[in-house]
PDB file of C-alpha atoms in Angstrom:
ATOM      1  CA  GLY X   1     -26.595 -93.859  59.746  1.00 41.00           C
ATOM      2  CA  TRP X   2     -28.233 -97.164  60.571  1.00 37.00           C
ATOM      3  CA  SER X   3     -31.457 -97.664  58.638  1.00 40.00           C
ATOM      4  CA  GLY X   4     -32.672-100.633  60.648  1.00 41.00           C
ATOM      5  CA  ARG X   5     -32.702-102.850  57.561  1.00 40.00           C
ATOM      6  CA  SER X   6     -30.528-105.853  56.853  1.00 39.00           C
ATOM      7  CA  GLU X   7     -28.912-105.376  53.450  1.00 41.00           C
ATOM      8  CA  PRO X   8     -25.780-106.459  51.573  1.00 40.00           C
ATOM      9  CA  LEU X   9     -22.793-104.292  50.852  1.00 39.00           C
ATOM     10  CA  ALA X  10     -23.475-101.692  48.188  1.00 40.00           C
ATOM     11  CA  THR X  11     -20.954-100.286  45.733  1.00 38.00           C
ATOM     12  CA  ILE X  12     -21.282 -96.929  43.942  1.00 36.00           C
ATOM     13  CA  LYS X  13     -19.097 -96.166  40.962  1.00 39.00           C
ATOM     14  CA  VAL X  14     -18.854 -92.576  39.676  1.00 40.00           C
ATOM     15  CA  ILE X  15     -17.167 -91.869  36.316  1.00 38.00           C
ATOM     16  CA  HIS X  16     -16.499 -88.472  34.777  1.00 41.00           C
ATOM     17  CA  VAL X  17     -16.035 -88.839  30.996  1.00 38.00           C
ATOM     18  CA  ASP X  18     -14.904 -86.386  28.342  1.00 42.00           C
ATOM     19  CA  ASP X  19     -18.355 -85.633  26.952  1.00 41.00           C
ATOM     20  CA  ILE X  20     -19.648 -84.326  30.303  1.00 40.00           C
ATOM     21  CA  SER X  21     -16.507 -82.875  31.818  1.00 45.00           C
ATOM     22  CA  PRO X  22     -13.602 -80.797  30.560  1.00 41.00           C
ATOM     23  CA  VAL X  23     -11.275 -83.049  32.455  1.00 40.00           C
ATOM     24  CA  THR X  24      -9.577 -85.301  29.919  1.00 39.00           C
ATOM     25  CA  ALA X  25      -8.576 -87.994  32.426  1.00 38.00           C
ATOM     26  CA  ARG X  26     -11.181 -90.471  33.526  1.00 40.00           C
ATOM     27  CA  ILE X  27     -11.619 -90.493  37.286  1.00 36.00           C
ATOM     28  CA  GLN X  28     -13.144 -93.467  38.964  1.00 38.00           C
ATOM     29  CA  THR X  29     -14.249 -93.354  42.577  1.00 34.00           C
ATOM     30  CA  ARG X  30     -15.417 -96.394  44.425  1.00 38.00           C
ATOM     31  CA  CYS X  31     -17.492 -95.981  47.591  1.00 38.00           C
ATOM     32  CA  THR X  32     -18.416 -98.870  49.829  1.00 39.00           C
ATOM     33  CA  ARG X  33     -21.150 -98.765  52.442  1.00 43.00           C
ATOM     34  CA  VAL X  34     -20.824-101.123  55.378  1.00 42.00           C
ATOM     35  CA  ALA X  35     -23.861-103.287  56.047  1.00 49.00           C
ATOM     36  CA  PRO X  36     -25.620-102.246  59.285  1.00 57.00           C
ATOM     37  CA  MET X  37     -26.190-104.549  62.212  1.00 62.00           C
ATOM     38  CA  PRO X  38     -29.382-106.577  61.749  1.00 72.00           C
ATOM     39  CA  PRO X  39     -32.037-105.366  64.193  1.00 81.00           C
ATOM     40  CA  ILE X  40     -32.458-107.064  67.555  1.00 87.00           C
ATOM     41  CA  ARG X  41     -35.674-109.053  67.924  1.00 90.00           C
ATOM     42  CA  ALA X  42     -37.365-111.067  70.657  1.00 93.00           C
ATOM     43  CA  GLY X  43     -36.010-114.597  71.047  1.00 94.00           C
ATOM     44  CA  GLN X  44     -32.344-113.811  70.346  1.00 94.00           C
ATOM     45  CA  HIS X  45     -29.743-115.376  72.662  1.00 95.00           C
ATOM     46  CA  PHE X  46     -26.886-113.512  74.339  1.00 96.00           C
ATOM     47  CA  GLY X  47     -25.083-116.008  76.530  1.00 95.00           C
ATOM     48  CA  LYS X  48     -27.673-117.353  78.991  1.00 96.00           C
ATOM     49  CA  TRP X  49     -29.993-114.408  78.279  1.00 97.00           C
ATOM     50  CA  VAL X  50     -32.861-114.229  75.756  1.00 97.00           C
ATOM     51  CA  THR X  51     -34.504-111.030  74.516  1.00 97.00           C
ATOM     52  CA  ILE X  52     -38.201-110.782  75.344  1.00 95.00           C
ATOM     53  CA  GLY X  53     -41.057-108.361  74.696  1.00 92.00           C
ATOM     54  CA  ASP X  54     -42.616-106.780  71.643  1.00 88.00           C
ATOM     55  CA  ALA X  55     -40.264-103.801  71.361  1.00 87.00           C
ATOM     56  CA  ARG X  56     -36.978-102.448  72.642  1.00 89.00           C
ATOM     57  CA  LEU X  57     -36.779-100.515  75.916  1.00 90.00           C
ATOM     58  CA  GLY X  58     -34.697 -97.738  74.404  1.00 84.00           C
ATOM     59  CA  GLY X  59     -31.581 -96.904  72.461  1.00 77.00           C
ATOM     60  CA  GLY X  60     -29.412 -94.176  71.017  1.00 70.00           C
ATOM     61  CA  GLY X  61     -26.528 -93.530  68.679  1.00 67.00           C
ATOM     62  CA  ASN X  62     -24.310 -96.225  70.222  1.00 76.00           C
ATOM     63  CA  GLY X  63     -26.642 -99.124  70.891  1.00 83.00           C
ATOM     64  CA  VAL X  64     -30.068-100.538  71.593  1.00 89.00           C
ATOM     65  CA  VAL X  65     -31.649-101.734  74.868  1.00 93.00           C
ATOM     66  CA  TRP X  66     -33.975-104.735  75.231  1.00 95.00           C
ATOM     67  CA  ARG X  67     -35.505-106.609  78.132  1.00 96.00           C
ATOM     68  CA  VAL X  68     -33.944-110.057  78.664  1.00 97.00           C
ATOM     69  CA  GLN X  69     -34.559-113.117  80.796  1.00 97.00           C
ATOM     70  CA  THR X  70     -32.758-116.330  81.733  1.00 97.00           C
ATOM     71  CA  ALA X  71     -34.208-119.833  81.738  1.00 96.00           C
ATOM     72  CA  ASP X  72     -34.575-119.670  85.539  1.00 95.00           C
ATOM     73  CA  GLY X  73     -36.546-116.404  85.391  1.00 94.00           C
ATOM     74  CA  GLN X  74     -33.865-113.807  86.177  1.00 96.00           C
ATOM     75  CA  SER X  75     -34.648-110.582  84.312  1.00 96.00           C
ATOM     76  CA  GLY X  76     -32.501-107.715  83.139  1.00 97.00           C
ATOM     77  CA  ALA X  77     -31.951-105.091  80.464  1.00 96.00           C
ATOM     78  CA  ILE X  78     -29.331-105.691  77.787  1.00 96.00           C
ATOM     79  CA  LYS X  79     -27.500-102.927  75.960  1.00 94.00           C
ATOM     80  CA  VAL X  80     -26.077-104.137  72.652  1.00 93.00           C
ATOM     81  CA  LEU X  81     -23.409-101.974  71.049  1.00 89.00           C
ATOM     82  CA  TYR X  82     -24.059-101.375  67.366  1.00 82.00           C
ATOM     83  CA  SER X  83     -21.637-103.508  65.347  1.00 73.00           C
ATOM     84  CA  ARG X  84     -19.996-101.471  62.611  1.00 65.00           C
ATOM     85  CA  SER X  85     -16.468-100.729  61.514  1.00 59.00           C
ATOM     86  CA  GLY X  86     -14.328 -97.653  61.237  1.00 61.00           C
ATOM     87  CA  ARG X  87     -12.356 -95.302  63.470  1.00 64.00           C
ATOM     88  CA  ALA X  88     -15.421 -93.910  65.274  1.00 65.00           C
ATOM     89  CA  ASP X  89     -16.680 -97.409  66.017  1.00 70.00           C
ATOM     90  CA  ILE X  90     -13.327 -98.475  67.487  1.00 76.00           C
ATOM     91  CA  TYR X  91     -13.593 -95.392  69.731  1.00 75.00           C
ATOM     92  CA  ARG X  92     -17.126 -96.366  70.832  1.00 80.00           C
ATOM     93  CA  LEU X  93     -16.011 -99.937  71.522  1.00 84.00           C
ATOM     94  CA  GLY X  94     -13.189 -98.575  73.684  1.00 83.00           C
ATOM     95  CA  ARG X  95     -15.675 -96.515  75.692  1.00 84.00           C
ATOM     96  CA  PHE X  96     -17.875 -99.596  76.078  1.00 88.00           C
ATOM     97  CA  LYS X  97     -14.897-101.540  77.445  1.00 89.00           C
ATOM     98  CA  ASP X  98     -14.096 -98.705  79.857  1.00 87.00           C
ATOM     99  CA  GLU X  99     -17.636 -98.760  81.208  1.00 90.00           C
ATOM    100  CA  ILE X 100     -17.599-102.507  81.794  1.00 93.00           C
ATOM    101  CA  SER X 101     -14.120-102.368  83.380  1.00 91.00           C
ATOM    102  CA  PHE X 102     -15.264 -99.657  85.777  1.00 91.00           C
ATOM    103  CA  LEU X 103     -18.449-101.500  86.766  1.00 93.00           C
ATOM    104  CA  THR X 104     -16.590-104.788  87.189  1.00 93.00           C
ATOM    105  CA  ALA X 105     -14.133-103.065  89.526  1.00 91.00           C
ATOM    106  CA  HIS X 106     -16.927-101.506  91.635  1.00 92.00           C
ATOM    107  CA  PRO X 107     -19.390-104.306  92.442  1.00 92.00           C
ATOM    108  CA  GLY X 108     -22.016-103.305  94.974  1.00 92.00           C
ATOM    109  CA  PHE X 109     -21.019 -99.625  94.967  1.00 94.00           C
ATOM    110  CA  PRO X 110     -23.982 -97.720  96.469  1.00 95.00           C
ATOM    111  CA  GLY X 111     -25.915 -95.564  94.009  1.00 96.00           C
ATOM    112  CA  ILE X 112     -24.626 -97.229  90.829  1.00 97.00           C
ATOM    113  CA  LEU X 113     -26.755 -99.328  88.483  1.00 96.00           C
ATOM    114  CA  PRO X 114     -24.924-102.681  88.833  1.00 96.00           C
ATOM    115  CA  LEU X 115     -23.553-104.944  86.120  1.00 97.00           C
ATOM    116  CA  LEU X 116     -25.097-108.421  85.877  1.00 97.00           C
ATOM    117  CA  ASP X 117     -23.272-109.867  82.872  1.00 97.00           C
ATOM    118  CA  SER X 118     -21.265-108.780  79.831  1.00 96.00           C
ATOM    119  CA  TYR X 119     -19.489-109.852  76.676  1.00 95.00           C
ATOM    120  CA  ILE X 120     -16.846-107.868  74.828  1.00 91.00           C
ATOM    121  CA  SER X 121     -15.399-108.595  71.395  1.00 86.00           C
ATOM    122  CA  ASP X 122     -12.260-106.872  70.145  1.00 81.00           C
ATOM    123  CA  ASP X 123     -13.852-106.744  66.700  1.00 77.00           C
ATOM    124  CA  PRO X 124     -16.192-103.690  66.409  1.00 71.00           C
ATOM    125  CA  ARG X 125     -18.162-105.608  63.748  1.00 75.00           C
ATOM    126  CA  ASP X 126     -19.152-108.185  66.363  1.00 81.00           C
ATOM    127  CA  ARG X 127     -21.871-107.635  68.987  1.00 89.00           C
ATOM    128  CA  SER X 128     -20.616-106.560  72.392  1.00 92.00           C
ATOM    129  CA  TRP X 129     -23.144-106.237  75.200  1.00 95.00           C
ATOM    130  CA  TYR X 130     -23.755-105.866  78.893  1.00 96.00           C
ATOM    131  CA  ILE X 131     -26.749-106.485  81.161  1.00 97.00           C
ATOM    132  CA  MET X 132     -28.100-104.389  84.026  1.00 96.00           C
ATOM    133  CA  PRO X 133     -31.176-104.739  86.229  1.00 97.00           C
ATOM    134  CA  VAL X 134     -34.365-103.253  84.793  1.00 95.00           C
ATOM    135  CA  ALA X 135     -34.657 -99.789  86.380  1.00 96.00           C
ATOM    136  CA  ILE X 136     -37.147 -96.950  85.955  1.00 95.00           C
ATOM    137  CA  PRO X 137     -35.838 -93.766  84.261  1.00 94.00           C
ATOM    138  CA  MET X 138     -35.841 -90.813  86.650  1.00 95.00           C
ATOM    139  CA  VAL X 139     -38.295 -88.714  84.635  1.00 94.00           C
ATOM    140  CA  GLU X 140     -40.784 -91.598  84.548  1.00 95.00           C
ATOM    141  CA  ALA X 141     -40.282 -92.449  88.229  1.00 96.00           C
ATOM    142  CA  LEU X 142     -40.864 -88.850  89.338  1.00 96.00           C
ATOM    143  CA  GLY X 143     -44.001 -88.458  87.221  1.00 94.00           C
ATOM    144  CA  ASN X 144     -45.472 -85.346  85.626  1.00 93.00           C
ATOM    145  CA  ASP X 145     -45.972 -83.258  88.786  1.00 93.00           C
ATOM    146  CA  PRO X 146     -43.726 -84.502  91.581  1.00 95.00           C
ATOM    147  CA  GLU X 147     -43.589 -82.914  95.005  1.00 96.00           C
ATOM    148  CA  PRO X 148     -40.553 -80.619  95.391  1.00 95.00           C
ATOM    149  CA  SER X 149     -39.457 -82.644  98.406  1.00 96.00           C
ATOM    150  CA  THR X 150     -39.394 -85.807  96.273  1.00 95.00           C
ATOM    151  CA  VAL X 151     -37.230 -84.134  93.629  1.00 95.00           C
ATOM    152  CA  ILE X 152     -34.876 -82.730  96.263  1.00 95.00           C
ATOM    153  CA  ALA X 153     -34.509 -86.152  97.883  1.00 96.00           C
ATOM    154  CA  ALA X 154     -33.725 -87.757  94.513  1.00 96.00           C
ATOM    155  CA  ILE X 155     -31.120 -85.157  93.527  1.00 95.00           C
ATOM    156  CA  THR X 156     -29.565 -85.303  97.005  1.00 96.00           C
ATOM    157  CA  GLU X 157     -29.133 -89.069  96.734  1.00 97.00           C
ATOM    158  CA  ILE X 158     -27.556 -88.771  93.272  1.00 96.00           C
ATOM    159  CA  ALA X 159     -25.246 -85.996  94.518  1.00 96.00           C
ATOM    160  CA  GLU X 160     -24.099 -88.201  97.412  1.00 96.00           C
ATOM    161  CA  THR X 161     -23.220 -90.959  94.941  1.00 96.00           C
ATOM    162  CA  LEU X 162     -21.214 -88.542  92.779  1.00 95.00           C
ATOM    163  CA  ALA X 163     -19.413 -87.251  95.885  1.00 94.00           C
ATOM    164  CA  ALA X 164     -18.529 -90.801  96.943  1.00 95.00           C
ATOM    165  CA  LEU X 165     -17.153 -91.511  93.464  1.00 94.00           C
ATOM    166  CA  VAL X 166     -15.003 -88.376  93.508  1.00 92.00           C
ATOM    167  CA  THR X 167     -13.270 -89.571  96.680  1.00 91.00           C
ATOM    168  CA  GLU X 168     -11.988 -92.465  94.534  1.00 90.00           C
ATOM    169  CA  GLY X 169     -10.987 -90.187  91.672  1.00 90.00           C
ATOM    170  CA  VAL X 170     -13.999 -91.236  89.558  1.00 91.00           C
ATOM    171  CA  THR X 171     -16.182 -88.824  87.591  1.00 89.00           C
ATOM    172  CA  HIS X 172     -19.134 -89.633  85.335  1.00 88.00           C
ATOM    173  CA  ARG X 173     -18.972 -86.798  82.718  1.00 85.00           C
ATOM    174  CA  ASP X 174     -22.381 -87.619  81.207  1.00 87.00           C
ATOM    175  CA  ILE X 175     -24.932 -86.659  83.861  1.00 90.00           C
ATOM    176  CA  LYS X 176     -28.385 -86.064  82.360  1.00 91.00           C
ATOM    177  CA  PRO X 177     -31.956 -87.258  83.056  1.00 92.00           C
ATOM    178  CA  ASP X 178     -31.631 -90.238  80.691  1.00 90.00           C
ATOM    179  CA  ASN X 179     -28.764 -91.641  82.782  1.00 93.00           C
ATOM    180  CA  LEU X 180     -30.468 -91.432  86.181  1.00 96.00           C
ATOM    181  CA  PHE X 181     -32.800 -94.180  87.426  1.00 97.00           C
ATOM    182  CA  LYS X 182     -34.802 -95.566  90.310  1.00 97.00           C
ATOM    183  CA  LEU X 183     -33.980 -99.142  91.256  1.00 97.00           C
ATOM    184  CA  GLY X 184     -36.287-100.414  93.965  1.00 95.00           C
ATOM    185  CA  ASP X 185     -36.377 -97.582  96.491  1.00 94.00           C
ATOM    186  CA  GLN X 186     -32.927 -96.240  95.549  1.00 96.00           C
ATOM    187  CA  TRP X 187     -31.929 -93.521  93.065  1.00 97.00           C
ATOM    188  CA  VAL X 188     -28.973 -94.686  90.976  1.00 97.00           C
ATOM    189  CA  VAL X 189     -26.600 -93.487  88.262  1.00 97.00           C
ATOM    190  CA  GLY X 190     -26.203 -95.469  85.036  1.00 94.00           C
ATOM    191  CA  ASP X 191     -24.439 -95.301  81.656  1.00 90.00           C
ATOM    192  CA  PHE X 192     -20.770 -94.837  82.545  1.00 90.00           C
ATOM    193  CA  GLY X 193     -19.580 -94.701  78.933  1.00 84.00           C
ATOM    194  CA  LEU X 194     -17.660 -91.448  79.495  1.00 84.00           C
ATOM    195  CA  VAL X 195     -16.410 -92.311  82.982  1.00 86.00           C
ATOM    196  CA  THR X 196     -12.892 -91.354  83.948  1.00 82.00           C
ATOM    197  CA  TYR X 197     -10.853 -92.929  86.757  1.00 70.00           C
ATOM    198  CA  PRO X 198      -7.167 -92.916  87.776  1.00 70.00           C
ATOM    199  CA  GLU X 199      -6.017 -96.143  86.088  1.00 63.00           C
ATOM    200  CA  LYS X 200      -7.935 -95.584  82.870  1.00 58.00           C
ATOM    201  CA  ASP X 201      -6.077 -95.112  79.590  1.00 59.00           C
ATOM    202  CA  PRO X 202      -6.948 -91.776  77.943  1.00 55.00           C
ATOM    203  CA  ARG X 203      -9.241 -92.084  74.929  1.00 52.00           C
ATOM    204  CA  THR X 204     -10.541 -88.595  74.290  1.00 53.00           C
ATOM    205  CA  GLU X 205      -9.170 -87.010  71.134  1.00 52.00           C
ATOM    206  CA  HIS X 206      -8.094 -83.384  71.508  1.00 50.00           C
ATOM    207  CA  GLY X 207     -11.033 -81.082  70.890  1.00 51.00           C
ATOM    208  CA  ARG X 208     -13.623 -83.828  71.027  1.00 54.00           C
ATOM    209  CA  ARG X 209     -16.861 -82.848  72.774  1.00 58.00           C
ATOM    210  CA  LEU X 210     -17.916 -84.951  75.758  1.00 59.00           C
ATOM    211  CA  GLY X 211     -21.484 -85.324  76.939  1.00 60.00           C
ATOM    212  CA  PRO X 212     -24.739 -83.624  75.926  1.00 64.00           C
ATOM    213  CA  ILE X 213     -24.474 -79.907  75.118  1.00 73.00           C
ATOM    214  CA  GLU X 214     -27.679 -79.139  77.074  1.00 76.00           C
ATOM    215  CA  PHE X 215     -26.115 -80.320  80.340  1.00 77.00           C
ATOM    216  CA  MET X 216     -22.458 -79.520  79.646  1.00 75.00           C
ATOM    217  CA  ALA X 217     -20.586 -77.141  81.941  1.00 70.00           C
ATOM    218  CA  PRO X 218     -19.034 -74.070  80.260  1.00 70.00           C
ATOM    219  CA  GLU X 219     -15.489 -75.276  80.886  1.00 69.00           C
ATOM    220  CA  MET X 220     -16.318 -78.606  79.226  1.00 68.00           C
ATOM    221  CA  ARG X 221     -17.594 -76.762  76.168  1.00 69.00           C
ATOM    222  CA  GLU X 222     -14.470 -74.623  75.954  1.00 68.00           C
ATOM    223  CA  ASP X 223     -11.813 -77.281  76.584  1.00 64.00           C
ATOM    224  CA  ALA X 224     -12.974 -80.732  77.690  1.00 62.00           C
ATOM    225  CA  ASP X 225      -9.362 -81.971  77.720  1.00 62.00           C
ATOM    226  CA  ARG X 226      -8.311 -79.623  80.524  1.00 67.00           C
ATOM    227  CA  ALA X 227     -11.593 -79.130  82.384  1.00 67.00           C
ATOM    228  CA  THR X 228     -11.928 -80.581  85.879  1.00 72.00           C
ATOM    229  CA  PRO X 229     -14.736 -83.128  85.494  1.00 68.00           C
ATOM    230  CA  GLY X 230     -15.894 -83.269  89.132  1.00 76.00           C
ATOM    231  CA  PRO X 231     -17.389 -79.767  89.255  1.00 79.00           C
ATOM    232  CA  ALA X 232     -18.701 -80.317  85.720  1.00 82.00           C
ATOM    233  CA  ASP X 233     -20.737 -83.288  87.013  1.00 85.00           C
ATOM    234  CA  ILE X 234     -22.313 -81.035  89.657  1.00 85.00           C
ATOM    235  CA  TRP X 235     -23.157 -78.452  86.986  1.00 82.00           C
ATOM    236  CA  ALA X 236     -24.799 -81.131  84.868  1.00 86.00           C
ATOM    237  CA  LEU X 237     -26.759 -82.447  87.867  1.00 90.00           C
ATOM    238  CA  SER X 238     -27.972 -78.917  88.622  1.00 87.00           C
ATOM    239  CA  LYS X 239     -29.159 -78.513  85.031  1.00 83.00           C
ATOM    240  CA  THR X 240     -30.915 -81.870  85.311  1.00 80.00           C
TER     241      THR X 240
END
């Protein structure tokens, strides 16, 4: 995993010799660890955007989120994909591209956290990123003891967005509290990394799990390849 430190490539050499092993042949194994992405800090430039603040806004296994600002005062939140290499990282980069392609094709779609800017590199070792408006996570926006009517109104608005997407053949497949936000006075859906839509090239490997297990519909757990994702989104929203 990523340690958060900037360090050079490390090489480990393991040798089994005759005096410690019955094996007469000498076996040499060389293992190389790829240097992790240096941590993001305030003052770094991404196109016209500059990271600001004392700490990141959030992050997960795929990337880190920071607040950013332009020279003319426009603010946003940047998600920077971790730059690594390997088969899994090519897969994550593909998902990142899918998300940006979907958002670019649906500007102004009601109920979706909009895309402000983006940069994609075909090299997973390079930093790819996109920028959204700064929104409030649903759990934080609702507070510790929300009125039932407030929760019902929020879930209803999210459900209407999901229903509108389904009419275009689009499903999210990663509905959970962390991906739902309040932007101004509107409840919106974000993080479309697992989105599926008609013109999208398939990326999911057979048997690969999609989405968080806590909010995953039974059919998605059993066979995500063949499950119908629309009803699975409703299941996940209900669990949320």
